[in-house]
XYZ file of C-alpha atoms in Angstrom:
316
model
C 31.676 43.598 -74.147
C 33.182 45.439 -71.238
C 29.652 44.711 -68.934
C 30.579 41.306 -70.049
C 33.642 40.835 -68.619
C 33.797 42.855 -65.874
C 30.163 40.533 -65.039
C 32.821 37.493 -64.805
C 35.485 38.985 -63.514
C 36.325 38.572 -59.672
C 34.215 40.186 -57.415
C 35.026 43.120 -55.199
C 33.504 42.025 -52.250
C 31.804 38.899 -50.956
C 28.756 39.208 -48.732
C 28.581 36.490 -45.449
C 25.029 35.827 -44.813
C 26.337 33.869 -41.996
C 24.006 30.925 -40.615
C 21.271 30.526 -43.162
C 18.005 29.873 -41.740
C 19.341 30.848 -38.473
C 19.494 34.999 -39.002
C 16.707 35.245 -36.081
C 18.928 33.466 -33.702
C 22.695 35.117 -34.640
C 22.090 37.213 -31.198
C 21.647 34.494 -28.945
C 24.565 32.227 -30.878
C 26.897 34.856 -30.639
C 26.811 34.972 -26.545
C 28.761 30.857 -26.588
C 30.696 31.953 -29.458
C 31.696 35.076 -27.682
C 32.390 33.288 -24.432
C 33.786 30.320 -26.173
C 36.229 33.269 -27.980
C 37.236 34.735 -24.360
C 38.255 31.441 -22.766
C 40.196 30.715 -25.885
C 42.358 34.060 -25.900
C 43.046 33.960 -22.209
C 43.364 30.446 -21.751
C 46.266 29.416 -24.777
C 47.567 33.182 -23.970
C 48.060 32.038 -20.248
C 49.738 28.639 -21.678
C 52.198 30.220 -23.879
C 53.583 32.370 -21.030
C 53.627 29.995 -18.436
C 55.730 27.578 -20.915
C 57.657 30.803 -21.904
C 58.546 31.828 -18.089
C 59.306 29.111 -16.568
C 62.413 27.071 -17.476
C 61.731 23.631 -16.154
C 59.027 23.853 -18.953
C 61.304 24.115 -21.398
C 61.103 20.478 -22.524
C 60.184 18.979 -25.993
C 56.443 18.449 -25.273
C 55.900 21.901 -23.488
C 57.487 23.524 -26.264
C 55.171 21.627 -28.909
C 52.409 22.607 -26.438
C 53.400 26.035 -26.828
C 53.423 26.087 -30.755
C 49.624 24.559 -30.421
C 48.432 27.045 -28.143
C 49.893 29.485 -30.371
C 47.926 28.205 -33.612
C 44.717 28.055 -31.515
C 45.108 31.670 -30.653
C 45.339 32.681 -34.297
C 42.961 29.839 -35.886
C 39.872 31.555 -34.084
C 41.227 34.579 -34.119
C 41.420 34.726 -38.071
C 37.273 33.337 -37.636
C 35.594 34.519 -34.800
C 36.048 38.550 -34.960
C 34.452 38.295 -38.610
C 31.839 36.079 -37.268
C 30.790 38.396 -34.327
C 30.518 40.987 -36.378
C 27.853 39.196 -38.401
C 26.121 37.902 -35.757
C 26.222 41.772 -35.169
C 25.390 43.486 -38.143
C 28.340 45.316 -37.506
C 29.897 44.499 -41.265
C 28.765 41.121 -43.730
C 31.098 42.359 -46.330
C 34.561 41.189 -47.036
C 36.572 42.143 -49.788
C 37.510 39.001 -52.906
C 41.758 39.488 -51.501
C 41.026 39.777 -47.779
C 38.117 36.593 -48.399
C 41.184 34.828 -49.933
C 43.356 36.340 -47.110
C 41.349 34.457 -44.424
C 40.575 30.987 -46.420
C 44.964 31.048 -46.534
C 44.901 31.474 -42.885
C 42.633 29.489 -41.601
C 43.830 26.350 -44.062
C 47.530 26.845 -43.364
C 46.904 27.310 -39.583
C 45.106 23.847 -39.695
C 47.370 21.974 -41.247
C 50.356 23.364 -39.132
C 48.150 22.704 -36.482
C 47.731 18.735 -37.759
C 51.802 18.356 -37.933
C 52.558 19.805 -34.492
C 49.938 17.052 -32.814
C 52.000 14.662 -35.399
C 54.978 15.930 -33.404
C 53.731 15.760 -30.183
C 52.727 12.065 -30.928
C 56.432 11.559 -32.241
C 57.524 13.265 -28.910
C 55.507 10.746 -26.427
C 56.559 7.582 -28.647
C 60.083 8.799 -28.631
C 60.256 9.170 -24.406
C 57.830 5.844 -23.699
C 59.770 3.447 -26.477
C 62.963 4.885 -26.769
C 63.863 6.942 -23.262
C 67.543 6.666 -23.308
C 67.958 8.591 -26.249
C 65.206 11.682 -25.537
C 67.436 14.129 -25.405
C 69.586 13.311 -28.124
C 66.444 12.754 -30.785
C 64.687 15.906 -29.662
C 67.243 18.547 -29.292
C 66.677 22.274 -30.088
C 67.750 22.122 -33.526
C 65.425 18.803 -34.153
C 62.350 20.741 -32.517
C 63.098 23.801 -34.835
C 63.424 21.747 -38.253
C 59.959 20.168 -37.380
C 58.682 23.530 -37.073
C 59.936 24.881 -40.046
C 58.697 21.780 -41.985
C 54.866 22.426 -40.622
C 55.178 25.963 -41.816
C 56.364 24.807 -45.067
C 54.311 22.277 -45.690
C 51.539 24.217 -45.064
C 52.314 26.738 -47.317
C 52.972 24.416 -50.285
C 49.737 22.984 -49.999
C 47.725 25.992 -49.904
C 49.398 28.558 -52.160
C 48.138 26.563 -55.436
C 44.041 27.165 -53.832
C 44.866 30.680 -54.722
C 45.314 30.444 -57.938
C 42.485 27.759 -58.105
C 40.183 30.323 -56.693
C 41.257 33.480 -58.506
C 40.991 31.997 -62.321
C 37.149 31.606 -61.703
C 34.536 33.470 -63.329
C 32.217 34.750 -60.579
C 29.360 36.244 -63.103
C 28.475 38.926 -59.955
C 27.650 36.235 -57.712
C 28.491 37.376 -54.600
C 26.736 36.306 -51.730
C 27.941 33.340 -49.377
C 26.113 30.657 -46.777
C 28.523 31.213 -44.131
C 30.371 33.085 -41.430
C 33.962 32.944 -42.999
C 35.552 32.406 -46.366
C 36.241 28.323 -47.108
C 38.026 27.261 -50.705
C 34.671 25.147 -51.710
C 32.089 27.837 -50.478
C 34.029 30.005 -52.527
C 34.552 28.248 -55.723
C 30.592 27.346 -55.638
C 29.748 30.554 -56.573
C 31.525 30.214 -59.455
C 29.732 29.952 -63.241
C 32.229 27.442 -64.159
C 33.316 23.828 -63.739
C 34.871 23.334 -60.054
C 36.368 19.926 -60.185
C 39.801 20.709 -60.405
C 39.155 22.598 -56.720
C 37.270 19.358 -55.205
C 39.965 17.071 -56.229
C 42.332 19.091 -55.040
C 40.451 20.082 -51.782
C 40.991 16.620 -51.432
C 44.152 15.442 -52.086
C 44.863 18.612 -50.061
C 43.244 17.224 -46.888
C 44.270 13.810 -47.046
C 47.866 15.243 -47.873
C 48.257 17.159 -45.036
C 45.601 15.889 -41.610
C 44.742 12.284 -43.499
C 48.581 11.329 -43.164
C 48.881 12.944 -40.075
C 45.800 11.049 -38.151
C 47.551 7.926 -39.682
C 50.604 8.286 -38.288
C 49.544 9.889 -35.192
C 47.913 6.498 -35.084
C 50.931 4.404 -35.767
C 52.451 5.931 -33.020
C 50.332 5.073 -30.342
C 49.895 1.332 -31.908
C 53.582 0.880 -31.149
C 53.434 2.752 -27.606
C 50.471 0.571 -27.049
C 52.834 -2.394 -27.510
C 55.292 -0.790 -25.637
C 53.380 -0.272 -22.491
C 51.702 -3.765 -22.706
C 55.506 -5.068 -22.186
C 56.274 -2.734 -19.378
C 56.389 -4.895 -15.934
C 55.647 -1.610 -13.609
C 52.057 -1.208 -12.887
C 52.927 1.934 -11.925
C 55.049 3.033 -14.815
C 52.653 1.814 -17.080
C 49.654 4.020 -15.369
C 52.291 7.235 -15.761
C 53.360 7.090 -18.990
C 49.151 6.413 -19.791
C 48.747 9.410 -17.980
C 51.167 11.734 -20.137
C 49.330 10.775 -23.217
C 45.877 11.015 -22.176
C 46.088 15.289 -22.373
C 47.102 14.312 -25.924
C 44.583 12.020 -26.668
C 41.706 14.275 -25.901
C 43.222 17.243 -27.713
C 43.657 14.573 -30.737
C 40.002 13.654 -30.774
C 38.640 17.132 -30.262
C 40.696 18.226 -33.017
C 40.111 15.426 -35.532
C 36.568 14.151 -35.358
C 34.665 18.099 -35.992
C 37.486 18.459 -38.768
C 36.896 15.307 -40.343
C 32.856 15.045 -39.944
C 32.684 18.649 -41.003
C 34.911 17.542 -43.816
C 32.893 15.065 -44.909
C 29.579 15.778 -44.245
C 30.117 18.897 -46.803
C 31.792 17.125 -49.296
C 28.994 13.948 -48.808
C 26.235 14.791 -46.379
C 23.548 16.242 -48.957
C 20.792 16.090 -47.229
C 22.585 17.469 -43.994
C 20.878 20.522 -43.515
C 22.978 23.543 -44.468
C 22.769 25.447 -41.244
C 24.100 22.347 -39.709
C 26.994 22.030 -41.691
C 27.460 25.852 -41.044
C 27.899 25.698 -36.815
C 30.334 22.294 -37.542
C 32.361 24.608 -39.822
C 32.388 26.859 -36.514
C 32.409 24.387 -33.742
C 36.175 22.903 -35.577
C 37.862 26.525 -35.260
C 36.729 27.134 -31.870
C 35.780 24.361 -29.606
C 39.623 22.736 -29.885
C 41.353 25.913 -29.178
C 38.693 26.826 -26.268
C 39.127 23.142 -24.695
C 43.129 22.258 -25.028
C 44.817 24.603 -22.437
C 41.782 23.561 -20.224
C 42.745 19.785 -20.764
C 46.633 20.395 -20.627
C 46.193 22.375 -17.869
C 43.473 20.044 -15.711
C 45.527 16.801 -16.626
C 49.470 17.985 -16.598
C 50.731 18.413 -12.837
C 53.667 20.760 -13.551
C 51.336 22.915 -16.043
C 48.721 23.379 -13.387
C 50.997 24.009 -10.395
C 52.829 26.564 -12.569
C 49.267 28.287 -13.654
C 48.050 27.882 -10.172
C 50.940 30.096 -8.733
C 51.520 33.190 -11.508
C 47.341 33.378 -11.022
C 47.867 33.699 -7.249
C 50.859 36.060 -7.849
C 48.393 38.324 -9.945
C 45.883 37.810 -7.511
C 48.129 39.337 -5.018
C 49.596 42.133 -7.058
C 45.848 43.271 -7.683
């Protein structure tokens, strides 16, 4: 009776196989993911403290930028160390609390990561439709509320998952497709019915990066309308050009989420290895690629860079 039970009981460790059908080739994948890790850390680490340092940054959308820069630095950084160091064979092994540990992380990043691009979409309708009034809308204490409810909304949502994952009998089964812990990898090797973490997987998602893309959406439908009404060629080319940084980052956040997403919950005949690099692409292409596109397409961002890397330059 006691084999029994401790046989379904939660598992001490998981083991992270990482890209199945792929173990040849971990080597050669980890050089891009490495790389791809690099640019990521110096890159949003470089954002944040230009925003930081210099005051005439201190503006709504900088300070949104900063908040995203700062959730890209710890979304790959809660993915890609693990990862490297299966690519490695440095350690597979993860213990059942720190697996659970990283799934939180990684989930609750996200979706904090979802509302601040909400809030940067809020921010450009908010100075293209209604200008006069920036300042007063967006003030400090506006900025810090919409902060706090990101944070809290993430953590509502993804608090329950723990539970959902911990009251599963594993029956020894120990030994995951993939490079990091995810709620549905998890709760497949489970000897047990795993509806009740689908559905909720679900409603989770749509909760949380399903209403954001739709209002995110909304937004730009009624700056769209906005700008077609604007009788300045030239105004309407600027305020294009402050949203297409936010655009991009929009798109490269959204469409690896969502097909990744989908294609797991959907895509059964999508090869599993497949499905594995999308899971990876998601938590490291956006946070490689924003401060490159914030900082290629925002003048005052760029000039800013441009001169602490030439006052480092001359230091050294």
């Amino acid at each position: 009776m006691l084999a029994a039970n401790d046989s379904t009981s939660s598992p001490a460790f998981f083991t992270l196989v990482g890209i199945p059908g792929l173990e040849d080739a971990h080597i050669w994948i980890s050089i891009p993911f490495c790389l791809m890790y690099i640019v990521a850390l110096l890159g949003n680490s470089l954002l944040i403290f230009t925003i930081i340092t210099e005051r005439s940054l201190h503006e709504p959308m900088y300070v949104f930028l900063s908040m995203l820069a700062a959730a890209d630095l710890l979304l790959s950084t809660t993915t890609v160390p693990k990862t490297l160091s299966i690519f490695w064979s440095i350690s597979k092994q993860i213990s059942f609390h720190a697996c659970l540990a990283q799934m939180f992380c990684i989930y609750f990043v996200f979706m904090a990561e979802s509302a601040i691009l909400l809030a940067m979409a809020f921010d450009r309708y908010v100075a293209i439709c209604n200008p006069l009034r920036y300042t007063v809308i967006l003030t400090r204490s506006v900025i810090g509320k919409i902060g706090a409810a990101a944070l809290g909304r993430s953590f509502c949502i993804m608090f329950p998952v723990i539970f959902l994952l911990k009251r599963l009998p594993y029956c020894g089964h120990n030994v995951m497709p993939h490079t990091y812990c995810e709620h549905i990898g998890v709760a497949q090797l489970a000897c047990a019915d795993i509806t009740v973490n689908i559905w909720y997987g679900v409603a989770a998602a749509f909760l949380s990066a399903g209403v954001d893309a739709i209002f995110i959406a909304f937004s730009y439908v009624r700056i769209l309308r906005t700008l077609m009404h604007l009788p300045s060629r030239g105004a309407h080319t600027k305020a294009l050009n402050t949203c297409g940084s936010h655009i991009c980052v929009i798109l490269m956040f959204y469409t690896p989420a969502f097909f990744s997403f989908l294609t797991h919950r959907f895509g059964h005949h999508v090869p599993k290895h497949l499905l594995i690099l999308l899971a990876n692409l998601y938590v490291i292409v956006p946070p490689m690629l924003n401060p490159i596109v914030y900082g290629v397409k925002t003048k005052q961002i760029r000039g800013h860079v441009a001169q602490i890397l030439l006052q480092m330059w001359a230091r050294c």
